[in-house]
């Protein structure tokens, strides 16, 4: 069970790193595209802002928010869950323990 | 897709002893039968010569002997234990590949070219980096060329991206592959390793290492390419350069290799063996 916990923890960490980095790049890409198009946008998951492009006069600001952290956590959890499923299928995890 | 004019040869790190084929890099010994011994003792050997040998020595019909020789070479090559040097001219091989591709079209598959196992000097990290880069330059170049051609054709014709940006992003595809495999090789040093290049897959094979080390080696490839891509993306964001951000995407995409969706990710998480 300890080994399974280690696998799940590692899968969560690696999934979160991958999800966070890819989420950051995608959000940055969308943000820069909006800036280039001269528009404004706000993307949020509940109260957590992922991306905000605001125009104040002639100036444009692009901000990436803590929503990316939430994306990372969610993808880390999905990866951990998938790792658990793989472990069970391989018989590496006893469902009774 | 092999041809009797191809030549079977043993790559560096694989040697034949009577009754066995020894992979010194992976530390694996595979048993061989008498017919395999006959052929391997003469390696490098053309496959038509191997078939002739089988037909004469084991008294099998010529066409069955050719089939056996091709199957034998294919299975050894698929296991990464032998290389196949292609015979015949490039145009003839290209035409044969096209015919095979047309036949396989209804099944949505492409004809598989033989794998190529290349030696890697992983005695030091620096040598591992240099050796992997040199070995993968042709493959990286091909990927970069294909990526650039596709992006130039699609992006530029639609007016979505500039020619230079499409070219840089295409080159980034090839560079990311080299950095990914170099990451594995550098993490492996000084454990002996070899590079196996297949049609759609490139991998670093190595000898037995501890589970913890195997996980670190598996994670090193995607992390190396992904970190580079992320750094370029962060710089692009700081510089507000959409072009640089686009070029960072192929390398950043390698971070998906850290998830259980890929073999590297499963090994890195410890969900499967290397």
PDB file of C-alpha atoms in Angstrom, chain A residues 6-8 10-11 14-15 17-18 20-22 24-25 28-30 32-33 62 64 79 82-83 86-87 90, chain B residues 215 223 230 233-234 236-237 240-242 245 249 252 255-256 258-261 266-273:
ATOM      1  CA  UNK A   6       4.213   6.590  -3.556  1.00  0.00           C
ATOM      2  CA  UNK A   7       3.110   5.895  -7.153  1.00  0.00           C
ATOM      3  CA  UNK A   8      -0.042   7.991  -6.729  1.00  0.00           C
ATOM      4  CA  UNK A  10       4.480  10.819  -7.860  1.00  0.00           C
ATOM      5  CA  UNK A  11       1.774  10.656 -10.548  1.00  0.00           C
ATOM      6  CA  UNK A  14       4.265  14.904 -12.378  1.00  0.00           C
ATOM      7  CA  UNK A  15       0.728  15.419 -13.706  1.00  0.00           C
ATOM      8  CA  UNK A  17       3.833  19.896 -13.316  1.00  0.00           C
ATOM      9  CA  UNK A  18       2.778  18.893 -16.841  1.00  0.00           C
ATOM     10  CA  UNK A  20       0.554  23.626 -14.953  1.00  0.00           C
ATOM     11  CA  UNK A  21       3.219  24.194 -17.607  1.00  0.00           C
ATOM     12  CA  UNK A  22       0.989  23.282 -20.550  1.00  0.00           C
ATOM     13  CA  UNK A  24       0.451  28.304 -18.653  1.00  0.00           C
ATOM     14  CA  UNK A  25       1.627  28.124 -22.276  1.00  0.00           C
ATOM     15  CA  UNK A  28      -0.281  32.743 -22.573  1.00  0.00           C
ATOM     16  CA  UNK A  29      -0.909  31.876 -26.219  1.00  0.00           C
ATOM     17  CA  UNK A  30      -4.595  32.767 -25.974  1.00  0.00           C
ATOM     18  CA  UNK A  32      -1.131  37.092 -26.637  1.00  0.00           C
ATOM     19  CA  UNK A  33      -3.545  36.305 -29.483  1.00  0.00           C
ATOM     20  CA  UNK A  62      -2.070  40.647 -19.797  1.00  0.00           C
ATOM     21  CA  UNK A  64      -2.193  35.021 -15.824  1.00  0.00           C
ATOM     22  CA  UNK A  79      -3.059  11.587 -13.597  1.00  0.00           C
ATOM     23  CA  UNK A  82      -5.197   7.026 -13.961  1.00  0.00           C
ATOM     24  CA  UNK A  83      -2.026   5.679 -12.322  1.00  0.00           C
ATOM     25  CA  UNK A  86      -3.193   1.107 -14.132  1.00  0.00           C
ATOM     26  CA  UNK A  87      -1.841  -0.282 -10.852  1.00  0.00           C
ATOM     27  CA  UNK A  90      -1.672  -4.800 -13.250  1.00  0.00           C
TER      28      UNK A  90
ATOM     29  CA  UNK B 215      11.866   6.526 -12.962  1.00  0.00           C
ATOM     30  CA  UNK B 223      11.455  17.315 -18.313  1.00  0.00           C
ATOM     31  CA  UNK B 230       8.584  26.499 -20.742  1.00  0.00           C
ATOM     32  CA  UNK B 233       7.394  30.456 -23.410  1.00  0.00           C
ATOM     33  CA  UNK B 234       8.052  32.518 -20.277  1.00  0.00           C
ATOM     34  CA  UNK B 236       8.005  35.019 -25.039  1.00  0.00           C
ATOM     35  CA  UNK B 237       5.348  36.164 -22.582  1.00  0.00           C
ATOM     36  CA  UNK B 240       4.926  39.718 -25.682  1.00  0.00           C
ATOM     37  CA  UNK B 241       6.108  37.726 -28.683  1.00  0.00           C
ATOM     38  CA  UNK B 242       3.433  35.415 -30.083  1.00  0.00           C
ATOM     39  CA  UNK B 245       5.454  31.393 -27.890  1.00  0.00           C
ATOM     40  CA  UNK B 249       4.843  24.863 -27.998  1.00  0.00           C
ATOM     41  CA  UNK B 252       6.442  22.311 -23.908  1.00  0.00           C
ATOM     42  CA  UNK B 255       5.711  17.584 -20.737  1.00  0.00           C
ATOM     43  CA  UNK B 256       2.687  15.425 -21.573  1.00  0.00           C
ATOM     44  CA  UNK B 258       5.257  13.021 -17.653  1.00  0.00           C
ATOM     45  CA  UNK B 259       1.679  11.718 -17.502  1.00  0.00           C
ATOM     46  CA  UNK B 260       0.563   8.095 -17.536  1.00  0.00           C
ATOM     47  CA  UNK B 261      -0.733   8.600 -21.097  1.00  0.00           C
ATOM     48  CA  UNK B 266       4.090   5.404 -16.568  1.00  0.00           C
ATOM     49  CA  UNK B 267       7.699   4.476 -15.798  1.00  0.00           C
ATOM     50  CA  UNK B 268       8.362   7.865 -14.167  1.00  0.00           C
ATOM     51  CA  UNK B 269       5.321   7.410 -11.892  1.00  0.00           C
ATOM     52  CA  UNK B 270       6.334   3.843 -11.099  1.00  0.00           C
ATOM     53  CA  UNK B 271       3.081   2.483 -12.578  1.00  0.00           C
ATOM     54  CA  UNK B 272       4.995   0.126 -14.885  1.00  0.00           C
ATOM     55  CA  UNK B 273       8.479  -1.288 -15.346  1.00  0.00           C
TER      56      UNK B 273
END
